[in-house]
Amino acid sequence: MEFVYKGLRADYARHLVTEEEVDRQLERLRQQTPQVQEITDRPAQNGDTLELDYAGFCGGEQFDGGTAQNQSLTLGSGAFIPGFEEQLVGSRPGDRVTVKVTFPTPYHAEQLAGKEAEFRCTVHRITRQLPWELGDEFARAVGSRDLADLRGQLRQSLQSYADERGELELQDRLLRQAAATLEFRPEQRQVEAALDERMETLRSQLARQGLTLEMYGQFTGKTQEELREDERPEAEQLLRLQAAVDRISQLEHLEATEREIADALAEISRRNHLTMEQLQAAYDEEFAAAVERSVRTRKAMALVRRFAQVEEA
């Protein structure tokens, strides 16, 4: 079979952002960006955020880790040990409040577990978060001229995202078309390694939802062996796609330059909220090979797209 990666055909239907999508994004932004109102005409109540200093004492001695300045605490959040927040309800800015609590058992600081303590608190400021009304004032608070300008910015951002995602999906479809023409049969060890990687990815995804692979198996009624077998078709497809990228790279002399690798590392750092120093700590030969492969994959996909015949709608 001849390997075909140029002159492929595909349809591409561009998604145009609707006003309803803009409305939903605007509402999400409104919920994520409350206005902060300072409270001066009443005492603190649940839902208020206090800015306070505190110092913790146990048996009359101040203990390590129990002192903070300008700490923010939302009453009713349950962020502090039981009984702490309730005793600050009714306080006002400038008040000094002695909060008496008993540390739970067990407690992460074993020397405090089950012991009585007091925190000497000074309240500096009380604020409350309130939702904005949708209008020009809200738009200006988030950096736009008015509501119409904000809607325009959100529409443009959503459309750019939709276009980028649509283009990547198109390139992926084209690369899969090309890979289907490649004579390729992976070795068993390659498949098993790819399955290991797929299962590790599944474990990570489940962990972000507070689940384990065992729990997921119970929910789906499948054993871990059956879950692993479910991943086999995609694992084999990914190996085929990698082989296609390698073949295109060989035929077209595609390489990952130092600048492209540096840009890829900067993007990984940005997406994962890491500094380059933190990323370098995890940078080994396997990581380097994965980054180099991702750069070549993007270049191969772009090349296949450039030589494809795409009907756009």
Coordinates of C-alpha atoms in Angstrom, one line a residue:
M1 CA 0.0 0.0 0.0
E2 CA 1.3 3.4 -0.9
F3 CA 1.7 5.9 1.9
V4 CA -0.5 8.9 1.0
Y5 CA -0.1 12.1 3.0
K6 CA -0.6 14.8 0.3
G7 CA -3.7 15.6 -1.6
L8 CA -6.0 14.3 1.1
R9 CA -9.6 15.5 1.1
A10 CA -11.8 16.6 4.0
D11 CA -14.8 18.7 4.8
Y12 CA -14.5 21.5 7.4
A13 CA -17.6 23.2 8.9
R14 CA -16.5 26.3 10.7
H15 CA -18.4 26.8 14.0
L16 CA -19.7 30.4 14.3
V17 CA -20.2 31.6 17.8
T18 CA -23.8 32.4 18.8
E19 CA -25.2 35.1 21.0
E20 CA -26.3 32.4 23.4
E21 CA -22.7 31.3 23.8
V22 CA -21.6 34.9 24.4
D23 CA -24.4 35.2 27.0
R24 CA -23.2 32.1 28.8
Q25 CA -19.6 33.3 28.9
L26 CA -20.7 36.7 30.1
E27 CA -22.6 35.1 33.0
R28 CA -19.6 32.9 33.9
L29 CA -17.4 36.0 34.0
R30 CA -20.0 37.8 36.2
Q31 CA -20.1 34.9 38.6
Q32 CA -16.3 34.6 38.7
T33 CA -15.7 38.4 39.2
P34 CA -17.9 39.5 42.2
Q35 CA -17.6 43.1 43.5
V36 CA -16.0 43.5 46.9
Q37 CA -18.0 45.7 49.2
E38 CA -16.5 46.9 52.5
I39 CA -18.8 46.5 55.5
T40 CA -18.8 49.4 58.0
D41 CA -22.4 49.7 59.1
R42 CA -23.0 46.3 60.8
P43 CA -21.1 43.5 62.6
A44 CA -19.6 40.6 60.8
Q45 CA -21.9 37.7 59.8
N46 CA -21.6 34.4 57.9
G47 CA -20.5 35.0 54.3
D48 CA -18.4 38.0 55.2
T49 CA -14.6 38.0 54.7
L50 CA -12.5 39.2 57.6
E51 CA -9.0 40.5 57.3
L52 CA -7.4 39.8 60.7
D53 CA -4.2 39.1 62.7
Y54 CA -4.1 36.2 65.1
A55 CA -1.7 34.5 67.5
G56 CA -2.4 31.0 68.9
F57 CA -1.6 30.0 72.5
C58 CA -1.8 26.6 74.2
G59 CA -1.2 26.3 77.9
G60 CA -0.3 30.0 78.0
E61 CA 2.6 29.5 75.5
Q62 CA 2.5 30.7 72.0
F63 CA 2.9 27.8 69.6
D64 CA 4.6 27.6 66.2
G65 CA 2.3 27.8 63.1
G66 CA -0.5 29.5 64.9
T67 CA 0.3 33.1 64.0
A68 CA -0.6 35.1 61.0
Q69 CA -1.0 38.8 59.9
N70 CA -3.5 40.2 57.5
Q71 CA -5.1 36.8 57.0
S72 CA -8.3 36.5 55.0
L73 CA -11.0 34.4 56.5
T74 CA -14.6 33.9 55.1
L75 CA -16.9 33.2 58.0
G76 CA -18.9 30.0 57.5
S77 CA -16.4 28.5 55.0
G78 CA -15.1 25.9 57.5
A79 CA -11.5 26.8 56.5
F80 CA -10.4 26.9 60.2
I81 CA -10.8 24.4 63.0
P82 CA -14.3 23.8 64.3
G83 CA -15.6 26.6 66.6
F84 CA -13.1 29.3 65.4
E85 CA -15.2 31.1 62.8
E86 CA -18.4 31.1 64.8
Q87 CA -16.8 33.2 67.6
L88 CA -15.9 36.0 65.1
V89 CA -19.5 36.5 64.0
G90 CA -20.6 39.8 65.4
S91 CA -17.1 41.4 65.5
R92 CA -16.4 44.8 64.0
P93 CA -13.2 46.4 62.5
G94 CA -10.8 47.2 65.4
D95 CA -12.2 44.5 67.7
R96 CA -9.9 42.3 69.6
V97 CA -11.5 38.8 70.1
T98 CA -10.2 35.9 72.0
V99 CA -11.3 32.7 70.3
K100 CA -11.2 29.5 72.4
V101 CA -11.1 26.2 70.6
T102 CA -10.2 22.5 71.2
F103 CA -8.1 21.0 68.5
P104 CA -9.6 17.9 66.9
T105 CA -8.2 14.4 67.4
P106 CA -6.4 13.4 65.3
Y107 CA -4.7 16.6 64.1
H108 CA -1.8 17.0 61.7
A109 CA 0.2 18.7 64.4
E110 CA 0.4 15.9 66.9
Q111 CA 1.5 18.1 69.8
L112 CA -1.8 20.0 69.6
A113 CA -4.2 17.2 68.9
G114 CA -7.1 17.2 71.4
K115 CA -5.7 20.2 73.4
E116 CA -7.5 23.4 74.3
A117 CA -6.1 26.6 72.8
E118 CA -7.0 30.3 72.4
F119 CA -6.3 32.6 69.4
R120 CA -6.0 36.3 70.1
C121 CA -7.4 38.0 67.1
T122 CA -7.5 41.6 65.8
V123 CA -10.1 42.3 63.1
H124 CA -8.9 44.9 60.6
R125 CA -11.5 44.9 57.8
I126 CA -14.8 43.3 56.9
T127 CA -15.8 42.8 53.3
R128 CA -18.5 40.9 51.4
Q129 CA -18.6 39.7 47.8
L130 CA -21.7 40.7 45.8
P131 CA -22.7 39.9 42.2
W132 CA -22.5 42.7 39.7
E133 CA -25.5 43.7 37.7
L134 CA -24.9 43.2 34.0
G135 CA -24.1 46.6 32.7
D136 CA -21.5 49.1 31.7
E137 CA -20.2 49.4 35.3
F138 CA -19.5 45.7 35.4
A139 CA -17.8 45.9 32.0
R140 CA -15.5 48.7 33.2
A141 CA -14.7 46.8 36.3
V142 CA -13.2 44.0 34.2
G143 CA -11.3 46.3 31.9
S144 CA -13.8 47.1 29.0
R145 CA -15.2 50.4 27.9
D146 CA -18.8 49.3 28.2
L147 CA -21.0 46.2 28.0
A148 CA -21.1 46.2 24.2
D149 CA -17.3 46.3 24.1
L150 CA -17.1 43.5 26.6
R151 CA -19.5 41.4 24.5
G152 CA -17.4 42.0 21.5
Q153 CA -14.2 41.0 23.2
L154 CA -15.8 37.8 24.5
R155 CA -17.2 37.0 21.1
Q156 CA -13.8 37.4 19.5
S157 CA -12.1 35.3 22.1
L158 CA -14.7 32.5 21.8
Q159 CA -14.5 32.6 18.0
S160 CA -10.7 32.4 18.1
Y161 CA -10.9 29.4 20.4
A162 CA -13.5 27.7 18.2
D163 CA -11.4 28.3 15.1
E164 CA -8.2 27.0 16.7
R165 CA -10.0 23.9 18.0
G166 CA -11.7 23.3 14.7
E167 CA -8.4 23.5 12.8
L168 CA -6.7 21.1 15.2
E169 CA -9.6 18.6 14.8
L170 CA -9.3 18.9 11.0
Q171 CA -5.5 18.3 11.1
D172 CA -6.1 15.3 13.3
R173 CA -8.6 13.8 10.9
L174 CA -6.2 14.4 8.0
L175 CA -3.3 12.8 9.8
R176 CA -5.5 9.8 10.7
Q177 CA -6.4 9.5 7.0
A178 CA -2.7 9.5 6.1
A179 CA -1.9 7.0 8.9
A180 CA -4.6 4.6 7.5
T181 CA -2.5 4.2 4.3
L182 CA 0.7 3.4 6.2
E183 CA 1.8 -0.3 6.2
F184 CA 2.5 -0.6 9.9
R185 CA 2.2 -3.4 12.5
P186 CA 3.4 -2.5 16.0
E187 CA 5.4 -4.9 18.1
Q188 CA 3.7 -6.3 21.1
R189 CA 6.1 -4.6 23.5
Q190 CA 5.2 -1.2 21.9
V191 CA 1.5 -1.9 22.4
E192 CA 2.0 -2.9 26.0
A193 CA 4.0 0.2 26.7
A194 CA 1.3 2.3 25.0
L195 CA -1.3 0.6 27.1
D196 CA 0.7 1.4 30.2
E197 CA 0.7 5.0 29.2
R198 CA -3.0 5.1 28.5
M199 CA -3.8 3.5 31.8
E200 CA -1.6 6.0 33.6
T201 CA -3.4 8.9 31.9
L202 CA -6.7 7.4 32.9
R203 CA -5.5 7.2 36.6
S204 CA -4.5 10.8 36.5
Q205 CA -7.8 11.9 35.0
L206 CA -9.7 10.0 37.7
A207 CA -7.5 11.3 40.4
R208 CA -8.5 14.9 39.5
Q209 CA -12.1 13.9 40.1
G210 CA -11.2 12.3 43.4
L211 CA -11.6 8.7 42.0
T212 CA -9.3 5.7 41.8
L213 CA -9.0 3.2 39.0
E214 CA -10.5 0.6 41.4
M215 CA -13.5 2.8 42.1
Y216 CA -14.0 3.5 38.4
G217 CA -14.0 -0.2 37.7
Q218 CA -16.7 -0.7 40.3
F219 CA -18.8 2.0 38.7
T220 CA -18.5 0.5 35.2
G221 CA -18.7 -3.1 36.3
K222 CA -15.3 -3.9 34.7
T223 CA -12.1 -5.4 35.9
Q224 CA -8.8 -3.5 35.5
E225 CA -7.9 -6.0 32.8
E226 CA -11.1 -5.2 30.9
L227 CA -10.5 -1.5 31.3
R228 CA -7.0 -2.0 29.9
E229 CA -8.4 -3.9 27.0
D230 CA -10.8 -1.1 26.2
E231 CA -7.8 1.2 25.7
R232 CA -6.2 -1.1 23.2
P233 CA -7.7 0.3 19.9
E234 CA -6.7 3.8 20.8
A235 CA -3.3 2.8 21.9
E236 CA -2.7 1.0 18.6
Q237 CA -4.0 4.0 16.7
L238 CA -1.7 6.3 18.5
L239 CA 1.3 4.1 17.7
R240 CA 0.2 4.2 14.0
L241 CA -0.1 8.0 14.2
Q242 CA 3.4 8.3 15.7
A243 CA 4.7 6.0 12.9
A244 CA 3.0 8.2 10.3
V245 CA 4.6 11.3 11.8
D246 CA 8.0 9.6 11.8
R247 CA 7.6 8.7 8.1
I248 CA 6.5 12.2 7.1
S249 CA 9.4 13.7 9.1
Q250 CA 11.8 11.4 7.3
L251 CA 10.4 12.2 3.8
E252 CA 10.1 15.9 4.4
H253 CA 13.2 16.3 6.6
L254 CA 11.1 17.7 9.5
E255 CA 13.1 18.4 12.7
A256 CA 12.4 20.2 16.0
T257 CA 14.7 23.2 16.3
E258 CA 16.1 24.4 19.6
R259 CA 13.8 27.5 19.4
E260 CA 10.7 25.4 18.7
I261 CA 11.6 23.1 21.7
A262 CA 12.1 26.2 23.9
D263 CA 8.7 27.6 22.8
A264 CA 7.1 24.2 23.5
L265 CA 8.6 24.1 27.0
A266 CA 7.4 27.7 27.7
E267 CA 3.9 26.7 26.6
I268 CA 4.0 23.6 28.9
S269 CA 5.1 25.9 31.8
R270 CA 2.3 28.4 31.1
R271 CA -0.5 25.7 30.9
N272 CA 0.7 24.0 34.1
H273 CA 1.4 27.2 36.0
L274 CA 5.1 26.3 36.5
T275 CA 8.2 28.3 36.4
M276 CA 10.9 27.1 33.9
E277 CA 13.1 26.2 36.9
Q278 CA 10.3 23.9 38.2
L279 CA 9.9 22.3 34.8
Q280 CA 13.6 21.8 34.4
A281 CA 13.6 19.7 37.6
A282 CA 11.4 17.1 35.8
Y283 CA 13.2 17.4 32.4
D284 CA 14.9 14.0 31.6
E285 CA 15.6 12.1 28.4
E286 CA 12.0 10.7 28.2
F287 CA 10.5 14.2 28.7
A288 CA 12.9 15.7 26.1
A289 CA 11.9 13.0 23.6
A290 CA 8.2 13.6 24.2
V291 CA 8.6 17.3 23.6
E292 CA 10.6 16.8 20.5
R293 CA 8.0 14.3 19.2
S294 CA 5.2 16.8 19.9
V295 CA 6.9 19.5 17.9
R296 CA 7.5 17.2 14.9
T297 CA 3.8 16.0 15.2
R298 CA 2.6 19.6 15.0
K299 CA 4.8 20.3 12.0
A300 CA 3.7 17.1 10.2
M301 CA 0.0 17.8 10.8
A302 CA 0.5 21.4 9.5
L303 CA 2.2 20.0 6.4
V304 CA -0.6 17.4 5.7
R305 CA -3.1 20.2 6.1
R306 CA -1.3 22.5 3.7
F307 CA -1.3 20.0 0.9
A308 CA -4.9 18.8 1.6
Q309 CA -8.0 19.8 -0.4
V310 CA -10.5 21.0 2.2
E311 CA -14.1 22.0 1.4
E312 CA -15.0 24.7 3.9
A313 CA -18.5 25.7 5.0

